[in-house]
Short mmCIF file of C-alpha atoms in Angstrom, two decimals:
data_model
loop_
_atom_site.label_atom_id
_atom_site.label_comp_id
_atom_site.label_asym_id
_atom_site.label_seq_id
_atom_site.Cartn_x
_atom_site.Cartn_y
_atom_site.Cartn_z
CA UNK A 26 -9.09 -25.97 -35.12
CA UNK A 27 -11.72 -24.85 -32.67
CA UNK A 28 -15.40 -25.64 -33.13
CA UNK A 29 -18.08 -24.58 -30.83
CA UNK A 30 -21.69 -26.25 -31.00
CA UNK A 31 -24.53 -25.17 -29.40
CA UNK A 32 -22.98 -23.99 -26.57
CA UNK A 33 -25.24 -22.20 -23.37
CA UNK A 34 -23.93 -20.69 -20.40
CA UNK A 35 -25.43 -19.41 -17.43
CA UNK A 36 -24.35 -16.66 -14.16
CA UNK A 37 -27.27 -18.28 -11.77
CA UNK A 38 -30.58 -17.40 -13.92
CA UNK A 39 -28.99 -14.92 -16.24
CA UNK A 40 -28.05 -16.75 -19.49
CA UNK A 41 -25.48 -15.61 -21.06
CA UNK A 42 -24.84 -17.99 -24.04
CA UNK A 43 -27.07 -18.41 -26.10
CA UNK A 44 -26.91 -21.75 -28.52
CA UNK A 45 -23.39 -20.43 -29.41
CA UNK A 46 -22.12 -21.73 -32.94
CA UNK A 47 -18.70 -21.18 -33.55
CA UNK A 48 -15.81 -21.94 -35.53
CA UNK A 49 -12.14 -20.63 -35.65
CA UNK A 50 -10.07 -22.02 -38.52
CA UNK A 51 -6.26 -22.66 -38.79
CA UNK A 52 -4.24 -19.21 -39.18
CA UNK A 53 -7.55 -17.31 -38.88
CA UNK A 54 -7.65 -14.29 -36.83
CA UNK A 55 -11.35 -13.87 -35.87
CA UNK A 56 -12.21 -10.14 -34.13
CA UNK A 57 -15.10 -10.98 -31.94
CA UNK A 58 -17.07 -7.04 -31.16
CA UNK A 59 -20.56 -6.23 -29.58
CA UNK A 60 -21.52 -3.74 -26.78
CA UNK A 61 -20.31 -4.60 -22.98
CA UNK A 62 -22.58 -7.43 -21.69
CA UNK A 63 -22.97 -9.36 -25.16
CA UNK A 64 -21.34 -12.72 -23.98
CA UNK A 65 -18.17 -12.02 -26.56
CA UNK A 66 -15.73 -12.54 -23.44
CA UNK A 67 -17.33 -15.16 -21.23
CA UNK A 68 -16.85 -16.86 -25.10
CA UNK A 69 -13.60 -16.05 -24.98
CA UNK A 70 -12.77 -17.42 -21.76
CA UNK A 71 -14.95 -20.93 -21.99
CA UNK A 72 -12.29 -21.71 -24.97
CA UNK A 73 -9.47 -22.54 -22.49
CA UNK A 74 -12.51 -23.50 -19.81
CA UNK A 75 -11.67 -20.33 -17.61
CA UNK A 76 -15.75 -20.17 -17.57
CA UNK A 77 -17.42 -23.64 -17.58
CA UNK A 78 -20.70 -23.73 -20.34
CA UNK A 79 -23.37 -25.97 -18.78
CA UNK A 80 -24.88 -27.20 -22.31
CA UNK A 81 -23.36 -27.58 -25.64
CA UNK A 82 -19.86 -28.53 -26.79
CA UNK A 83 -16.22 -27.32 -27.31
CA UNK A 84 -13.88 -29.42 -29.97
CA UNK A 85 -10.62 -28.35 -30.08
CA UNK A 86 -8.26 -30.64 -32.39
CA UNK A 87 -11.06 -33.02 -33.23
CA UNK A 88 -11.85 -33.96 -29.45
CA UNK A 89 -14.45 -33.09 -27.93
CA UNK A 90 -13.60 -31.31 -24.19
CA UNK A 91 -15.34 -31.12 -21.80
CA UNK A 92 -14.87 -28.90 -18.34
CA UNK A 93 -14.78 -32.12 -16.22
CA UNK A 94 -12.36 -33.44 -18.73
CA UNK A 95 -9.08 -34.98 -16.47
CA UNK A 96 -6.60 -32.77 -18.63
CA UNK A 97 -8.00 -29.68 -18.96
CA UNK A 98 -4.55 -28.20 -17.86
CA UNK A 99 -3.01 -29.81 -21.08
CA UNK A 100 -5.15 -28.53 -23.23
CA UNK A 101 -4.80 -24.88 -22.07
CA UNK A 102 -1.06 -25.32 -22.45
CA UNK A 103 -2.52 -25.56 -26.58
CA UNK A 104 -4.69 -22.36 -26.37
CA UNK A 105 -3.14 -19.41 -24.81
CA UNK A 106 -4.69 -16.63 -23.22
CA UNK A 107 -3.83 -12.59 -23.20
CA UNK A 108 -6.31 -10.59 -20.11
CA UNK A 109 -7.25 -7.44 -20.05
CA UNK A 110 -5.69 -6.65 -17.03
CA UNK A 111 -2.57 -8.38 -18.20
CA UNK A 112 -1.76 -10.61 -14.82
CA UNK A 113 1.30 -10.57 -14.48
CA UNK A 114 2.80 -12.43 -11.71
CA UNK A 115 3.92 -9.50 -9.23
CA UNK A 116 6.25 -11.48 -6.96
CA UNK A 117 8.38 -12.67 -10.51
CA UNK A 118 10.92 -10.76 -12.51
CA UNK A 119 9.32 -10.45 -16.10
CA UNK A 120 11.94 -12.90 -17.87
CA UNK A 121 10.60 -15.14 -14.71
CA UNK A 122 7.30 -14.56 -16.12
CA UNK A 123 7.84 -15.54 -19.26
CA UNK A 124 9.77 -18.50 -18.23
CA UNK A 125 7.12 -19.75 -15.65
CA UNK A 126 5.20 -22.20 -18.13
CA UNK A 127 8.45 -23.16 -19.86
CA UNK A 128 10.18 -24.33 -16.59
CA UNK A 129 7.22 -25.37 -14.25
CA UNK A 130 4.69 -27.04 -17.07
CA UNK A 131 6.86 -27.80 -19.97
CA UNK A 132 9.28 -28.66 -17.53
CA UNK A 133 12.15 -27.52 -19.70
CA UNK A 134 15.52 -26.80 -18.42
CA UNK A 135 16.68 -23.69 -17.01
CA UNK A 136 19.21 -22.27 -19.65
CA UNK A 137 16.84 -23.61 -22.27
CA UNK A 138 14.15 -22.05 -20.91
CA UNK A 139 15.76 -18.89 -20.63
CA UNK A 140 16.84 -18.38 -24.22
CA UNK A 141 13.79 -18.99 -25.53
CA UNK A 142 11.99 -16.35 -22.89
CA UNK A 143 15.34 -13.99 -23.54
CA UNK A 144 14.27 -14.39 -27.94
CA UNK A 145 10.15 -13.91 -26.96
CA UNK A 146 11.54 -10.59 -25.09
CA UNK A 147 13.13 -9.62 -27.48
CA UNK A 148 10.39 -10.03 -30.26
CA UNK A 149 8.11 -8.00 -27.93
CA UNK A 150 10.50 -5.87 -27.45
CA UNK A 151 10.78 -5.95 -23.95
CA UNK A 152 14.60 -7.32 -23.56
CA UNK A 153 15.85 -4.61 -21.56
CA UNK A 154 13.15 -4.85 -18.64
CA UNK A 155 13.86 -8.34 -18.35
CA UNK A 156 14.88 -8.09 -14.43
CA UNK A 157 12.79 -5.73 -13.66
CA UNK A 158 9.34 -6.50 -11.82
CA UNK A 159 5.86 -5.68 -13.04
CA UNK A 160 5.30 -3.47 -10.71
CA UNK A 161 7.96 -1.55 -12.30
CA UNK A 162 6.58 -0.76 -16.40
CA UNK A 163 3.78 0.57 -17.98
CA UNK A 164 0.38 -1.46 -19.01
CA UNK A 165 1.60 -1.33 -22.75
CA UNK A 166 4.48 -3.18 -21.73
CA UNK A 167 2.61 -5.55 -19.07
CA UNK A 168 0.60 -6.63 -21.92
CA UNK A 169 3.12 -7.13 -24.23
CA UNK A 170 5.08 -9.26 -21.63
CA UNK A 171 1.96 -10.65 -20.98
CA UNK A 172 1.88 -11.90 -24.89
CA UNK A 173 5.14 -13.25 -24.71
CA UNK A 174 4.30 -14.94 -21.43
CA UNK A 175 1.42 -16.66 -23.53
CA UNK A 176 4.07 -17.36 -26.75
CA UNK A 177 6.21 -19.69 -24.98
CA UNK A 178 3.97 -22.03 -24.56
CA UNK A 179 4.09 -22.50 -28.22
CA UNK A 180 0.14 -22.32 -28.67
CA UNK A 181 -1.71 -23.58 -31.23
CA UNK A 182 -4.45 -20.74 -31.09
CA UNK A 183 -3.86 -17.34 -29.22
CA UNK A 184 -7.06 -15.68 -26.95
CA UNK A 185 -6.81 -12.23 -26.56
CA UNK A 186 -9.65 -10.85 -23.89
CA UNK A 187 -9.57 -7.15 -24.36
CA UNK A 188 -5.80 -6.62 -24.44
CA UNK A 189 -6.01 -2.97 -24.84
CA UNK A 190 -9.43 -1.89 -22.61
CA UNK A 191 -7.30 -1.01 -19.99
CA UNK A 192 -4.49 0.87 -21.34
CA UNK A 193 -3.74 4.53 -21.89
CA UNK A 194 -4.54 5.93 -25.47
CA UNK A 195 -0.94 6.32 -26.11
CA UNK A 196 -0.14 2.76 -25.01
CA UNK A 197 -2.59 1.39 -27.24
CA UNK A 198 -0.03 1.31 -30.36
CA UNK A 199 2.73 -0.83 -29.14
CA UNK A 200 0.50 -3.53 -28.01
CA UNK A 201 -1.60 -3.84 -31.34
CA UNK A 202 1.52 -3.58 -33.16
CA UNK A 203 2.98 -6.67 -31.84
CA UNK A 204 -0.30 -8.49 -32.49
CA UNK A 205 -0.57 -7.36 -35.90
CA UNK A 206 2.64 -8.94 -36.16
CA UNK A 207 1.39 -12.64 -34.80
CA UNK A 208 -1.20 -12.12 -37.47
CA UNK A 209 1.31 -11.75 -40.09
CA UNK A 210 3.29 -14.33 -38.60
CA UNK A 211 0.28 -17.33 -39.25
CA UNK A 212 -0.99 -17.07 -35.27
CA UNK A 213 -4.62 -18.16 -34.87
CA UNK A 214 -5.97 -16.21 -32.55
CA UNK A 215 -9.71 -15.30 -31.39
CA UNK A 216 -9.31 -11.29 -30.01
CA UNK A 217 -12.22 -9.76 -28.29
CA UNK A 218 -11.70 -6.09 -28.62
CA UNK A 219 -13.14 -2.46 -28.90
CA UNK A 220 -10.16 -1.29 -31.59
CA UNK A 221 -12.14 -0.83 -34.53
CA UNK A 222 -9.50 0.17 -37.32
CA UNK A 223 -7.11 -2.87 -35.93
CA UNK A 224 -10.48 -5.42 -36.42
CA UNK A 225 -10.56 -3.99 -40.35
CA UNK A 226 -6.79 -4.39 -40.97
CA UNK A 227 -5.98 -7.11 -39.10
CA UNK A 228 -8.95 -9.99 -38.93
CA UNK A 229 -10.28 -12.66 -41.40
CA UNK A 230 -13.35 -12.69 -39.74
CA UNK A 231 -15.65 -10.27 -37.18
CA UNK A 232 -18.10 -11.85 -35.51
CA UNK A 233 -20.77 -9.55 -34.13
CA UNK A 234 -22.52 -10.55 -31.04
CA UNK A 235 -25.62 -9.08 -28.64
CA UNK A 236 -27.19 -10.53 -25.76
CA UNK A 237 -25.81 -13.50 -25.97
CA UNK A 238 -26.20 -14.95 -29.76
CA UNK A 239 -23.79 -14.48 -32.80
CA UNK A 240 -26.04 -12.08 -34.91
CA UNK A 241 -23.68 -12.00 -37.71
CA UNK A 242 -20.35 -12.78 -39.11
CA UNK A 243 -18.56 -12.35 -41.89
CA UNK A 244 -15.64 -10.34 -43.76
CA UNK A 245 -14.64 -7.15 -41.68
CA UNK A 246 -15.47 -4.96 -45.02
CA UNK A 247 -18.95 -6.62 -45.00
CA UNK A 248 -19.66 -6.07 -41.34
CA UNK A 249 -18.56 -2.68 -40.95
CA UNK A 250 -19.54 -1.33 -44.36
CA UNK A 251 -22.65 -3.56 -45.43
CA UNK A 252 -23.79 -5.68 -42.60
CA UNK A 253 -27.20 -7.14 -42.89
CA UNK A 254 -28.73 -7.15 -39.10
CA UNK A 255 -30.17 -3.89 -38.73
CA UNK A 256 -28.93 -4.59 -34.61
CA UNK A 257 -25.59 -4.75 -35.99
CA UNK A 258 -26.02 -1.59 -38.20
CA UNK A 259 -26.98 0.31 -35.24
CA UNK A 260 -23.91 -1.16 -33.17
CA UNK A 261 -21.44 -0.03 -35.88
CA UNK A 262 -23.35 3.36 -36.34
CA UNK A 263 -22.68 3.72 -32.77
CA UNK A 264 -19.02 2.99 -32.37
CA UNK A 265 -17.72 4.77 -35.71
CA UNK B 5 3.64 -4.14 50.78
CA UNK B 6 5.57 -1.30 51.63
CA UNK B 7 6.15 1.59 49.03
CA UNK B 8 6.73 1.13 45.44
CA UNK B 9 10.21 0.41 45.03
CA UNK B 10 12.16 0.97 41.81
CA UNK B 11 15.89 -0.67 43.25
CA UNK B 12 14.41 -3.44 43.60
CA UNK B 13 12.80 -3.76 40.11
CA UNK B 14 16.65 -3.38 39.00
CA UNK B 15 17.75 -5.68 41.50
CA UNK B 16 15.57 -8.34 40.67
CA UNK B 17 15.88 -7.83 36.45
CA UNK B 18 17.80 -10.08 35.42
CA UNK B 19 16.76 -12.93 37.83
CA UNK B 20 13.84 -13.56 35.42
CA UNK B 21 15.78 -14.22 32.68
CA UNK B 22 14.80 -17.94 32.45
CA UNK B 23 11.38 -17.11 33.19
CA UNK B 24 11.78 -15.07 29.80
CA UNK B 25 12.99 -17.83 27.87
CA UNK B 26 10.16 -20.19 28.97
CA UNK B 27 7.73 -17.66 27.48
CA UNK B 28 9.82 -17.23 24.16
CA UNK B 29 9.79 -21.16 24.26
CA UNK B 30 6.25 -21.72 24.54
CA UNK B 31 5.18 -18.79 22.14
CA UNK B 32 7.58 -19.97 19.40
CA UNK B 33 6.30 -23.66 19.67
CA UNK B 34 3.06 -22.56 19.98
CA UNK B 35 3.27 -19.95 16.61
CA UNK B 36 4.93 -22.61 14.92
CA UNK B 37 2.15 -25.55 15.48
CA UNK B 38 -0.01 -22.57 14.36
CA UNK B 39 1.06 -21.81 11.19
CA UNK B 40 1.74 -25.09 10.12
CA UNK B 41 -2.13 -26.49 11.33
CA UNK B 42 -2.92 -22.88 10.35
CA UNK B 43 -1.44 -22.88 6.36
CA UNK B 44 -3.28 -26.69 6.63
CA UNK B 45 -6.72 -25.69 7.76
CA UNK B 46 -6.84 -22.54 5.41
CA UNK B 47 -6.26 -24.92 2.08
CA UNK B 48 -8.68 -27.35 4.05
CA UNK B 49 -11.46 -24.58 4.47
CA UNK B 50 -11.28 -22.89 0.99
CA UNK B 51 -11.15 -26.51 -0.65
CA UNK B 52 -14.18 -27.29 -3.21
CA UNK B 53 -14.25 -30.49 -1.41
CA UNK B 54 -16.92 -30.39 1.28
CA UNK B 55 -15.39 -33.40 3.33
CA UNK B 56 -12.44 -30.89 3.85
CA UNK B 57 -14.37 -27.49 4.26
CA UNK B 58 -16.93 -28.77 6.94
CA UNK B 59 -14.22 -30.20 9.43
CA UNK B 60 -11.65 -27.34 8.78
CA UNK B 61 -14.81 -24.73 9.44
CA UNK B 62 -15.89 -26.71 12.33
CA UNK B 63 -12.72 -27.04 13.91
CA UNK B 64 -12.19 -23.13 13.56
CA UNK B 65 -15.63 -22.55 15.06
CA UNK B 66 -15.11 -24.54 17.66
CA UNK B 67 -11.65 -23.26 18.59
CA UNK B 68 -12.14 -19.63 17.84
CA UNK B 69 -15.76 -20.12 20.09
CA UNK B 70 -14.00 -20.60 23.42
CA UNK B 71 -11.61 -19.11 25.53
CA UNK B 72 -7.74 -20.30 25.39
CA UNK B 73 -7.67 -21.00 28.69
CA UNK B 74 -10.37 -23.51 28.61
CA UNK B 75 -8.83 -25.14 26.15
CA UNK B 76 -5.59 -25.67 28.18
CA UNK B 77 -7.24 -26.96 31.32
CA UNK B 78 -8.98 -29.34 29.08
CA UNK B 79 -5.90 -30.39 27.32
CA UNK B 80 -3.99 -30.81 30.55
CA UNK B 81 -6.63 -32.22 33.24
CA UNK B 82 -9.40 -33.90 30.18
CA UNK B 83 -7.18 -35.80 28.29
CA UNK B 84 -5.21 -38.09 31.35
CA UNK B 85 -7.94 -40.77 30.53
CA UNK B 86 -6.64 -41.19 26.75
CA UNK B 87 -2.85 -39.86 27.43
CA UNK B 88 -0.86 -37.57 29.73
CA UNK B 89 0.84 -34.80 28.77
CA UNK B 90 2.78 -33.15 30.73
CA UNK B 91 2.17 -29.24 32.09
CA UNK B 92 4.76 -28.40 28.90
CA UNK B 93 3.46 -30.35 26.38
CA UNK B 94 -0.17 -29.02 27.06
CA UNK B 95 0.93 -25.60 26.67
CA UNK B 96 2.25 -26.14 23.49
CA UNK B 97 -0.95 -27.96 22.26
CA UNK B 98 -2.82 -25.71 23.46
CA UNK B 99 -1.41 -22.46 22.72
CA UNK B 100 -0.83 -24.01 18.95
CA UNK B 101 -3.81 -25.50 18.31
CA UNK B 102 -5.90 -22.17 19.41
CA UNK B 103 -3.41 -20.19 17.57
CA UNK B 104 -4.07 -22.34 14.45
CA UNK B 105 -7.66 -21.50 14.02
CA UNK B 106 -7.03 -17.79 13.77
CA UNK B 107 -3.99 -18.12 11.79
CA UNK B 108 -6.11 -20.36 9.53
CA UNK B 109 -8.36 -16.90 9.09
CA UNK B 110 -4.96 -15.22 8.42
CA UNK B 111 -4.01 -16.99 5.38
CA UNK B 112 -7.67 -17.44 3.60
CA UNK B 113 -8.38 -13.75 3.61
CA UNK B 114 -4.54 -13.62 2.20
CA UNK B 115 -4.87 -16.80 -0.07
CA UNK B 116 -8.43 -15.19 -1.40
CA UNK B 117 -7.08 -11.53 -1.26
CA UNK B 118 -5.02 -12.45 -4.45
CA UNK B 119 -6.81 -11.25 -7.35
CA UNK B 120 -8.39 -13.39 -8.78
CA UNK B 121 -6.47 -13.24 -12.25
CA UNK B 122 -3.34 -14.19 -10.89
CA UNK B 123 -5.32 -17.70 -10.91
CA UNK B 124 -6.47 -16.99 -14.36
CA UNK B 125 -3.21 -16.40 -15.74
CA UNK B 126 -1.21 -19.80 -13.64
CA UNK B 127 -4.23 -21.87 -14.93
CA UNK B 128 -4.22 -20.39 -18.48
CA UNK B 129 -0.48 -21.45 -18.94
CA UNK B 130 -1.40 -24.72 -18.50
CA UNK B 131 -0.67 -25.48 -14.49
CA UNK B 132 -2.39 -27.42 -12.57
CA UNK B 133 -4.58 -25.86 -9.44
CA UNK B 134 -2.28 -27.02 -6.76
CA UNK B 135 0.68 -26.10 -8.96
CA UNK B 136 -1.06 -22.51 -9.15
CA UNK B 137 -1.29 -22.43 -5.40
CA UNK B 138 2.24 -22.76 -4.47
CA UNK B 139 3.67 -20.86 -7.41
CA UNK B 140 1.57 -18.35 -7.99
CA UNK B 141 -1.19 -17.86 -5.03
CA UNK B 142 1.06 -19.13 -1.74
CA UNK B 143 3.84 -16.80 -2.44
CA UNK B 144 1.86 -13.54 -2.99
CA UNK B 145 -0.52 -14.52 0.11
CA UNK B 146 2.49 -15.24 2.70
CA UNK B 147 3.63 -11.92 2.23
CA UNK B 148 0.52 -10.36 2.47
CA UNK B 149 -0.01 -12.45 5.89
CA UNK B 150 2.73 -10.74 7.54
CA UNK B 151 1.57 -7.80 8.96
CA UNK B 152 -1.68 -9.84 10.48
CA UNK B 153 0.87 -12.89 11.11
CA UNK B 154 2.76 -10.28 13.18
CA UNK B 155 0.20 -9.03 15.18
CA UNK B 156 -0.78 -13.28 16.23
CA UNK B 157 2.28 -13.36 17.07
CA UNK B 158 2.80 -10.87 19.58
CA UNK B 159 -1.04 -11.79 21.24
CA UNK B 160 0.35 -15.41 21.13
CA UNK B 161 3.28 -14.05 23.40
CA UNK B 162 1.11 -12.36 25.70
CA UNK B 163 -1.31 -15.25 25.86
CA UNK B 164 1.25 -17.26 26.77
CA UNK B 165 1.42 -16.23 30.24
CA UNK B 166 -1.70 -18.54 30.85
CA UNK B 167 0.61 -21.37 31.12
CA UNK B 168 1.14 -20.02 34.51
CA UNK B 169 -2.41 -22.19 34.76
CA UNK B 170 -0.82 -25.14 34.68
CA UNK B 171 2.65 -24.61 36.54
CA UNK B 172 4.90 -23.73 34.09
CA UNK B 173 7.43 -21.07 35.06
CA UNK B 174 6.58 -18.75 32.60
CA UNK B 175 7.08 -14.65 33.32
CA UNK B 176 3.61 -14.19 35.12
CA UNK B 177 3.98 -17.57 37.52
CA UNK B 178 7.40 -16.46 38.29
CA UNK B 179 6.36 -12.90 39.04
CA UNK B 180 4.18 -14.18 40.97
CA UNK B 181 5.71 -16.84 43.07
CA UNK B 182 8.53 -14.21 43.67
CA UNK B 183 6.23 -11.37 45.00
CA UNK B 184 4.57 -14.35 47.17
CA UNK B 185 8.20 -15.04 48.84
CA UNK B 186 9.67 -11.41 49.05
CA UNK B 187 6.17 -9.39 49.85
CA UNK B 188 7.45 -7.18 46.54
CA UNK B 189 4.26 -8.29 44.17
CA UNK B 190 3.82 -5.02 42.47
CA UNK B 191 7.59 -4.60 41.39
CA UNK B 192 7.68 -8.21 40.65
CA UNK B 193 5.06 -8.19 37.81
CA UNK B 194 6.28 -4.86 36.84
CA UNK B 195 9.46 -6.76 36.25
CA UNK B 196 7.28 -9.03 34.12
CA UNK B 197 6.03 -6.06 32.15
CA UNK B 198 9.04 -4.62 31.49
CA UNK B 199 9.73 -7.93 29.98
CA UNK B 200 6.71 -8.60 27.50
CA UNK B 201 6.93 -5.13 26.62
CA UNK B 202 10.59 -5.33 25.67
CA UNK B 203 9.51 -9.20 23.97
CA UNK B 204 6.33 -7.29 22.02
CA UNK B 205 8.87 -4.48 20.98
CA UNK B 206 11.28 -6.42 19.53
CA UNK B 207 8.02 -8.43 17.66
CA UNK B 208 7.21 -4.94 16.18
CA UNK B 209 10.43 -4.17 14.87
CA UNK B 210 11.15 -7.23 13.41
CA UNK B 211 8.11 -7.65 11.61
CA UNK B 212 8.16 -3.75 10.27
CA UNK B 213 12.00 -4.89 8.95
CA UNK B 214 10.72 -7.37 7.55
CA UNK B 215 7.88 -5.77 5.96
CA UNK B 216 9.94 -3.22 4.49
CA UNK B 217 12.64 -5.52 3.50
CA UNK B 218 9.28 -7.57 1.40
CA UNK B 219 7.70 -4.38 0.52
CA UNK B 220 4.15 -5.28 1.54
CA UNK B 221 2.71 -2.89 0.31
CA UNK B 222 3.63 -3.21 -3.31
CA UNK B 223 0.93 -5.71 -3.60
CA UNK B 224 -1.41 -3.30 -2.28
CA UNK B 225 -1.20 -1.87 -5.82
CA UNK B 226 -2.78 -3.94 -8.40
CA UNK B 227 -1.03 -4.95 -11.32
#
């Protein structure tokens, strides 16, 4: 679905990509994990060209894109994108939010557009809060408006950067819950995170990363239980 | 001059009326050629584009660099050899384009004060980047611009009493041209200052109402 070749990025001098090889298959969940600094989000965020790479490429349904491709804004509409510090839009009620890309991209009708926001809210769980403001709930439920914001779009690949990072302990729950759920549900989606227990139950794949480079990827039981890099021994020594 | 006289300040009150509305006139025009250029030169400036930057920053610099007055004896005496404008017409100009530059510097601090994932987010659902601006960007930034906006404002309305340069019967002229005929100058432009302060006063309450009303300060918070 999404295949990433050779791919290099630099911040002025500092490279931060290094010859990134990368491949996300239909229905996969992949759980990409390394320490802070490791390149696993600036990954994240070159997939729907948030961050530009200045070598390698990005294919996403068989064509090659580009970031000075004319309709980059189409293809994000295909890959949707869940921040850590959710984003919400402040100055729109959170059905508003959730009906933003429906009415103003898809250009979908008003009524239409709100059923399908009202049903996302309601899957997430959120229905009640639907006129309220953002300003107004907690960060668990920011970020699981946030995912629903993302849903209607209808993506063909979900890109979660951090989704929990900046949430209290007790908030963490709700929001893994209703990604666990996507999973279940047949969602592709890429999710950088530090949750540990939800990268063993959840993904298909973790993909370890430091400095830059994939050092190794495989089946969550092999990486966290057997993995073969002694860097990524020490990285899972560290975190468990 | 004989001794300070407050019966006369009352006496003469409401005879400046008109000389009131001529500054409210020439402020308002002025404000609103500034916020329109203003809103323009902002996008202008923080464009990618350089042939849309340079002039915008140039045009600021320029403006910004010299004083208001200058700019509306220019405006009024320089330009005759391309066209005349009359005293009323260069006050406007004036007044608006110098209030455009600074208003410019109003809305790019708002338009960049937006953090930056708001952009993320608009761009991520698939928008385009103007589409992001006026949905997303625009309406967060306008309401943080108030408060500075406010503050333009009421320096626009006491910078408009340098119309009086040019002949316009604004407060100060009129002040002035009474105090010349009745010998009463100080209680004449103490009539004037009554009246900006009453103008600046109102400026100050409407704009906290309308703060309050917008909540300002909720953005303040980050989200």
């Amino acid at each position: 679905m999404i295949k990433v070749l050779k791919l290099n990025k630099w911040f002025g001098k500092n490279q931060v990509l290094k010859d990134i090889d990368f491949e996300v298959e239909e229905n996969e969940v992949v759980v990409i994990i390394g320490s802070s600094g490791s390149g696993k989000s600036t990954l994240l965020r070159c997939l729907n060209f948030l961050e530009k790479a200045q070598k390698g490429s990005i294919i996403i349904g068989g064509e090659k894109v580009t970031s000075k491709s004319k309709n980059l804004h189409l293809i994000r509409q295909e890959v949707g994108m869940v921040f850590q510090h959710f984003n919400l839009f402040p100055h729109k009620t959170i059905l508003a939010n959730v009906m933003e890309g429906l009415t103003q991209v898809k250009k979908m009708p008003f009524a239409e557009a709100e059923d399908i926001a009202m049903e996302l809210l309601k899957k997430v769980n959120m229905i009640e809060k639907a006129n309220t403001y953002p300003s107004m709930i907690s960060g668990g439920q920011k970020q699981r408006v946030a995912i629903a914001r993302a849903l209607a779009m209808s993506p063909q690949i979900m890109l979660f950067d951090e989704p929990t990072s900046a949430l209290d302990p007790e908030l963490v729950g709700e929001v893994l819950k209703v990604m666990k759920d996507l999973a279940i549900e047949g969602m592709t989606m890429v999710i950088v995170t530090h949750e540990m227990g939800f990268a063993k139950e959840v993904a298909d794949r973790v993909v370890y990363m430091d400095c830059g480079r994939i050092v190794e990827e495989g089946k969550p039981e092999d990486i966290f239980q057997n993995p073969k890099e002694e860097r990524t021994r020490e990285f899972i020594s560290q975190i468990l | 001059m004989g001794t300070w006289d407050f019966e006369i300040v009352i006496q003469y009150f409401f005879s400046f009326l008109h000389a009131a509305k001529m500054t409210v006139c020439i402020t308002v025009i002025g404000i609103a050629i500034g916020i329109i250029l203003g809103l323009l030169l902002a996008l202008m400036r923080i464009s990618k584009y350089k042939f849309l930057s340079i002039p915008a920053k140039a045009y600021i610099w320029i403006i910004r660099g010299t004083p208001l007055l200058l700019q509306l004896l220019m405006i009024y005496f320089g330009l005759v050899n391309i066209i005349r404008l009359g005293n009323l017409p260069s006050a406007f100009l004036a007044l608006g384009l110098h209030n455009s530059a600074y208003i410019a510097e109003i809305f790019r601090g708002a338009i960049q004060g937006v953090d930056r994932g708001q952009r993320e987010a608009g761009l991520s659902l698939g928008m385009t980047p103007g589409k992001v601006m006026n949905r997303i960007i625009l309406p967060q930034a306008l309401k943080r611009a108030i408060p500075p906006l406010s503050n333009q404002l009421i320096i626009a309305l006491k910078d408009s009493s340098l119309a009086s340069a040019v002949a316009i019967p604004e407060l100060l002229l009129y002040a002035r041209q009474m105090g010349a005929s009745n010998f009463r100058t100080m209680e004449m432009l103490t009539v004037a200052a009554v009246y900006y302060l009453l103008l600046t006063s109102i400026l100050t309450f409407c704009s906290n109402a309308l703060e309050k009303k917008l909540n300002v300060s909720d953005y303040k918070v980050l989200e």
